[in-house]
CSV table of C-alpha atoms and ligand atoms in Angstrom, one decimal:
chain,number,residue,atom,x,y,z
N,159,MET,CA,13.7,-49.5,77.3
N,160,LYS,CA,12.9,-53.1,78.0
N,161,SER,CA,15.6,-55.8,78.1
N,162,ILE,CA,15.0,-59.1,76.4
N,163,VAL,CA,17.0,-62.3,76.9
N,164,ILE,CA,16.5,-65.0,74.3
N,165,LEU,CA,17.1,-68.7,75.0
N,166,ILE,CA,17.9,-71.1,72.0
N,167,SER,CA,19.1,-74.6,71.5
N,168,GLY,CA,19.9,-74.7,67.8
N,169,ARG,CA,19.3,-72.9,64.5
N,170,GLY,CA,17.8,-69.8,66.1
N,171,SER,CA,15.8,-68.6,63.2
N,172,ASN,CA,13.0,-67.3,65.4
N,173,MET,CA,15.6,-65.5,67.5
N,174,GLU,CA,17.0,-64.0,64.3
N,175,ALA,CA,13.6,-62.8,63.3
N,176,ILE,CA,13.1,-61.1,66.7
N,177,VAL,CA,16.5,-59.5,66.6
N,178,ARG,CA,15.9,-58.1,63.1
N,179,ALA,CA,12.4,-56.8,63.9
N,180,CYS,CA,13.6,-55.1,67.1
N,181,ALA,CA,16.2,-53.2,65.1
N,182,ALA,CA,14.1,-52.5,62.0
N,183,GLU,CA,10.9,-51.5,63.8
N,184,GLY,CA,12.7,-49.5,66.6
N,185,TRP,CA,11.1,-51.3,69.5
N,186,PRO,CA,11.5,-49.7,73.0
N,187,ALA,CA,13.7,-52.7,73.8
N,188,ARG,CA,17.1,-54.2,73.3
N,189,ILE,CA,18.2,-57.8,73.1
N,190,ALA,CA,20.4,-58.0,76.2
N,191,ALA,CA,21.7,-61.6,75.5
N,192,VAL,CA,21.2,-64.8,73.6
N,193,ILE,CA,21.8,-67.9,75.8
N,194,SER,CA,22.1,-71.5,74.6
N,195,ASN,CA,22.2,-74.8,76.5
N,196,ARG,CA,24.2,-76.2,73.5
N,197,PRO,CA,27.7,-74.8,72.8
N,198,GLY,CA,27.3,-75.6,69.1
N,199,ALA,CA,24.0,-73.8,68.6
N,200,ALA,CA,24.2,-72.1,65.2
N,201,GLY,CA,22.2,-69.1,66.4
N,202,LEU,CA,25.0,-68.1,68.8
N,203,ALA,CA,27.2,-67.0,65.8
N,204,PHE,CA,24.4,-64.8,64.4
N,205,ALA,CA,23.9,-63.1,67.8
N,206,ALA,CA,27.6,-62.5,68.3
N,207,SER,CA,27.9,-61.1,64.7
N,208,HIS,CA,25.2,-58.6,65.6
N,209,GLY,CA,27.0,-57.4,68.8
N,210,ILE,CA,24.7,-59.3,71.1
N,211,PRO,CA,26.3,-60.8,74.2
N,212,THR,CA,26.1,-64.6,74.2
N,213,ALA,CA,26.4,-67.2,76.9
N,214,VAL,CA,26.3,-71.0,77.1
N,215,VAL,CA,25.0,-73.0,80.1
N,216,ASP,CA,25.7,-76.6,78.9
N,217,HIS,CA,23.1,-79.0,80.4
N,218,LYS,CA,25.5,-81.8,79.9
N,219,ALA,CA,27.7,-80.4,82.6
N,220,PHE,CA,25.0,-81.2,85.2
N,221,SER,CA,24.5,-84.8,86.4
N,222,GLY,CA,23.0,-86.7,89.3
N,223,PRO,CA,19.5,-86.7,90.8
N,224,GLN,CA,19.3,-82.9,91.1
N,225,ALA,CA,20.8,-82.2,87.7
N,226,ARG,CA,17.7,-80.4,86.4
N,227,GLU,CA,17.4,-78.2,89.4
N,228,ALA,CA,21.1,-77.4,89.3
N,229,PHE,CA,21.0,-76.6,85.6
N,230,ASP,CA,18.0,-74.3,86.0
N,231,ALA,CA,19.6,-72.5,89.0
N,232,GLU,CA,22.7,-71.8,87.0
N,233,LEU,CA,20.7,-70.8,83.9
N,234,GLN,CA,18.6,-68.4,86.1
N,235,ARG,CA,21.8,-66.9,87.6
N,236,VAL,CA,23.3,-66.2,84.1
N,237,ILE,CA,19.9,-64.9,82.8
N,238,ASP,CA,19.4,-62.6,85.7
N,239,GLY,CA,22.9,-61.1,85.2
N,240,PHE,CA,21.3,-59.4,82.2
N,241,ALA,CA,18.2,-58.2,84.2
N,242,PRO,CA,15.6,-59.1,81.6
N,243,ASP,CA,12.1,-57.7,81.6
N,244,LEU,CA,11.2,-60.6,79.2
N,245,LEU,CA,12.6,-64.0,78.7
N,246,VAL,CA,11.9,-65.5,75.2
N,247,LEU,CA,12.2,-69.2,74.5
N,248,ALA,CA,13.0,-69.7,70.8
N,249,GLY,CA,13.5,-73.3,70.0
N,250,PHE,CA,14.9,-73.9,73.6
N,251,MET,CA,14.7,-77.7,74.0
N,252,ARG,CA,14.7,-78.1,77.8
N,253,ILE,CA,11.9,-79.0,80.2
N,254,LEU,CA,12.0,-76.3,82.9
N,255,THR,CA,11.5,-76.8,86.7
N,256,PRO,CA,8.5,-75.3,88.5
N,257,GLY,CA,10.9,-73.0,90.4
N,258,PHE,CA,12.3,-71.6,87.2
N,259,THR,CA,8.9,-71.0,85.6
N,260,ALA,CA,7.6,-69.4,88.8
N,261,HIS,CA,10.6,-67.0,88.8
N,262,TYR,CA,9.7,-65.7,85.3
N,263,ALA,CA,5.9,-66.0,85.6
N,264,ASP,CA,4.1,-63.6,83.3
N,265,ARG,CA,7.4,-62.5,81.7
N,266,MET,CA,8.4,-65.7,79.8
N,267,LEU,CA,7.1,-66.5,76.3
N,268,ASN,CA,7.5,-69.7,74.2
N,269,ILE,CA,6.7,-70.7,70.7
N,270,HIS,CA,5.4,-74.2,70.1
N,271,PRO,CA,4.8,-75.6,66.6
N,272,SER,CA,1.2,-76.7,66.9
N,273,LEU,CA,-2.2,-75.3,67.5
N,274,LEU,CA,-2.3,-75.7,71.2
N,275,PRO,CA,-3.9,-77.3,73.2
N,276,SER,CA,-3.5,-79.9,70.5
N,277,PHE,CA,-0.1,-81.7,70.1
N,278,THR,CA,1.9,-80.7,73.1
N,279,GLY,CA,5.4,-82.2,73.1
N,280,LEU,CA,7.6,-83.3,70.2
N,281,HIS,CA,7.1,-84.2,66.5
N,282,THR,CA,3.9,-82.1,66.3
N,283,HIS,CA,3.7,-81.8,62.5
N,284,ALA,CA,4.2,-85.6,62.0
N,285,ARG,CA,1.5,-86.3,64.6
N,286,ALA,CA,-0.9,-83.9,62.9
N,287,LEU,CA,-0.3,-85.6,59.6
N,288,GLU,CA,-0.9,-89.0,61.1
N,289,MET,CA,-4.2,-87.8,62.5
N,290,GLY,CA,-5.3,-86.4,59.1
N,291,CYS,CA,-5.4,-82.8,60.3
N,292,LYS,CA,-6.2,-80.3,57.6
N,293,PHE,CA,-4.5,-77.4,59.3
N,294,VAL,CA,-1.3,-77.2,61.3
N,295,GLY,CA,0.2,-74.2,63.0
N,296,ALA,CA,2.1,-72.6,65.8
N,297,THR,CA,1.3,-71.0,69.1
N,298,VAL,CA,3.0,-68.2,71.2
N,299,HIS,CA,2.1,-68.6,74.8
N,300,PHE,CA,3.2,-67.6,78.3
N,301,VAL,CA,5.2,-70.3,80.0
N,302,THR,CA,3.8,-72.0,83.1
N,303,ALA,CA,5.0,-75.1,85.0
N,304,GLU,CA,3.0,-77.4,82.8
N,305,LEU,CA,4.7,-78.1,79.4
N,306,ASP,CA,3.2,-76.3,76.4
N,307,HIS,CA,0.4,-74.9,78.5
N,308,GLY,CA,-0.1,-71.3,79.6
N,309,ALA,CA,-2.1,-68.4,78.3
N,310,ILE,CA,-2.1,-68.2,74.5
N,311,VAL,CA,-0.8,-64.9,73.0
N,312,ALA,CA,-1.1,-65.6,69.3
N,313,GLN,CA,-1.6,-68.5,66.9
N,314,ALA,CA,-0.7,-69.1,63.2
N,315,VAL,CA,-2.5,-71.5,61.0
N,316,ALA,CA,-1.4,-73.1,57.7
N,317,PRO,CA,-3.2,-75.6,55.4
N,318,VAL,CA,-2.1,-79.2,54.9
N,319,GLN,CA,-1.7,-79.9,51.2
N,320,ALA,CA,-1.6,-83.1,49.2
N,321,GLY,CA,2.0,-84.6,49.3
N,322,ASP,CA,3.0,-82.7,52.5
N,323,ASP,CA,5.5,-84.3,54.8
N,324,GLU,CA,6.9,-83.2,58.2
N,325,ASP,CA,9.6,-81.1,56.5
N,326,SER,CA,7.3,-79.2,54.1
N,327,LEU,CA,4.8,-78.5,57.0
N,328,SER,CA,7.5,-77.3,59.3
N,329,ALA,CA,8.9,-75.0,56.6
N,330,ARG,CA,5.4,-73.5,55.9
N,331,VAL,CA,4.7,-73.0,59.6
N,332,LEU,CA,8.2,-71.5,60.3
N,333,LYS,CA,7.5,-68.7,57.8
N,334,LEU,CA,4.4,-67.8,59.9
N,335,GLU,CA,6.4,-68.1,63.1
N,336,HIS,CA,8.9,-65.5,61.9
N,337,ARG,CA,6.0,-63.0,61.5
N,338,MET,CA,4.1,-64.0,64.6
N,339,TYR,CA,6.8,-64.3,67.2
N,340,PRO,CA,8.3,-60.8,66.6
N,341,ALA,CA,4.8,-59.3,66.8
N,342,ALA,CA,4.1,-61.1,70.1
N,343,VAL,CA,7.4,-59.9,71.6
N,344,ARG,CA,6.8,-56.4,70.4
N,345,TRP,CA,3.3,-56.4,72.0
N,346,PHE,CA,4.9,-57.4,75.3
N,347,VAL,CA,7.6,-54.7,75.2
N,348,GLN,CA,5.0,-52.1,74.2
N,349,GLY,CA,2.8,-53.1,77.1
N,350,GLN,CA,0.0,-54.2,74.9
N,351,LEU,CA,-0.8,-57.6,76.4
N,352,ALA,CA,-3.4,-57.9,79.1
N,353,ILE,CA,-3.9,-61.3,80.9
N,354,GLU,CA,-7.5,-61.4,82.0
N,355,GLY,CA,-8.9,-64.6,83.5
N,356,GLY,CA,-6.1,-66.7,82.0
N,357,LEU,CA,-6.8,-65.2,78.5
N,358,VAL,CA,-4.5,-62.8,76.7
N,359,ARG,CA,-5.8,-59.7,74.9
N,360,GLN,CA,-3.9,-57.5,72.5
N,361,THR,CA,-5.0,-54.1,73.9
N,362,ALA,CA,-4.2,-52.1,70.8
N,363,GLY,CA,-6.6,-54.2,68.7
N,364,GLU,CA,-3.9,-56.0,66.6
N,365,SER,CA,-5.0,-59.5,65.4
N,366,GLN,CA,-3.6,-62.3,67.5
N,367,ALA,CA,-4.4,-64.7,64.6
N,368,PHE,CA,-1.9,-65.2,61.8
N,369,SER,CA,-2.3,-67.1,58.5
Z,92,GRF,C1,10.4,-73.8,65.8
Z,92,GRF,O1,9.6,-74.6,64.9
Z,92,GRF,C2,9.7,-73.6,67.0
Z,92,GRF,O2,8.3,-73.5,66.9
Z,92,GRF,C3,10.1,-74.8,67.9
Z,92,GRF,O3,11.4,-75.1,67.5
Z,92,GRF,C4,11.7,-74.5,66.2
Z,92,GRF,C5,12.8,-73.6,66.5
Z,92,GRF,O4,13.4,-73.2,65.3
Z,92,GRF,N1,9.9,-74.5,69.3
Z,92,GRF,P1,14.5,-72.0,65.3
Z,92,GRF,O5,15.6,-72.5,66.2
Z,92,GRF,O6,13.9,-70.8,65.9
Z,92,GRF,O7,15.0,-71.9,63.9
């Protein structure tokens, strides 16, 4: 039985999709905790109502030149109290220090709302619209020290239609995220992801492309 800890900052709809899939599909895993850096994150209530332990490590409680390191150290301490096999970032809006990413190397996943390596960073769908992109999407990847880099586990693609704006695109892509991210987490807990030469292969032959 693998233990999963999920980090959120807000709504937590991807976390919710993972929690529901874990229960409905009988994964060899349990959600050990949901942790937020924001006390008001809406997703915390969902987790608590499903009997999942929750915790808050408020980044605003850390200040000074070493604030980022101190926050990450405290976050790591709280996470490791739940002894996770896998750490899942689901809308977790903090830049992580290299020490933190090294500690969870090859056992930390993130979902980013673009077709990486295009559009790292924020406001991905708005930037894709400005560039006249005809497709947008999302990527699940292993987390490394470099923001929104790391080996790609799965990608989802959606068409851009006339009249689309940032909100309509993000809603369209989010539906795909809710299928893709649970699948990627399930692959990890089933031991079906192999990292070979920096590339990730689904060893049971399931498609890593979603649309
Ligand atoms: C998603 O679009 C995800 O790709 C991005 O942040 C959003 C999180 O949404 N990283 P939610 O909190 O899972 O509902």
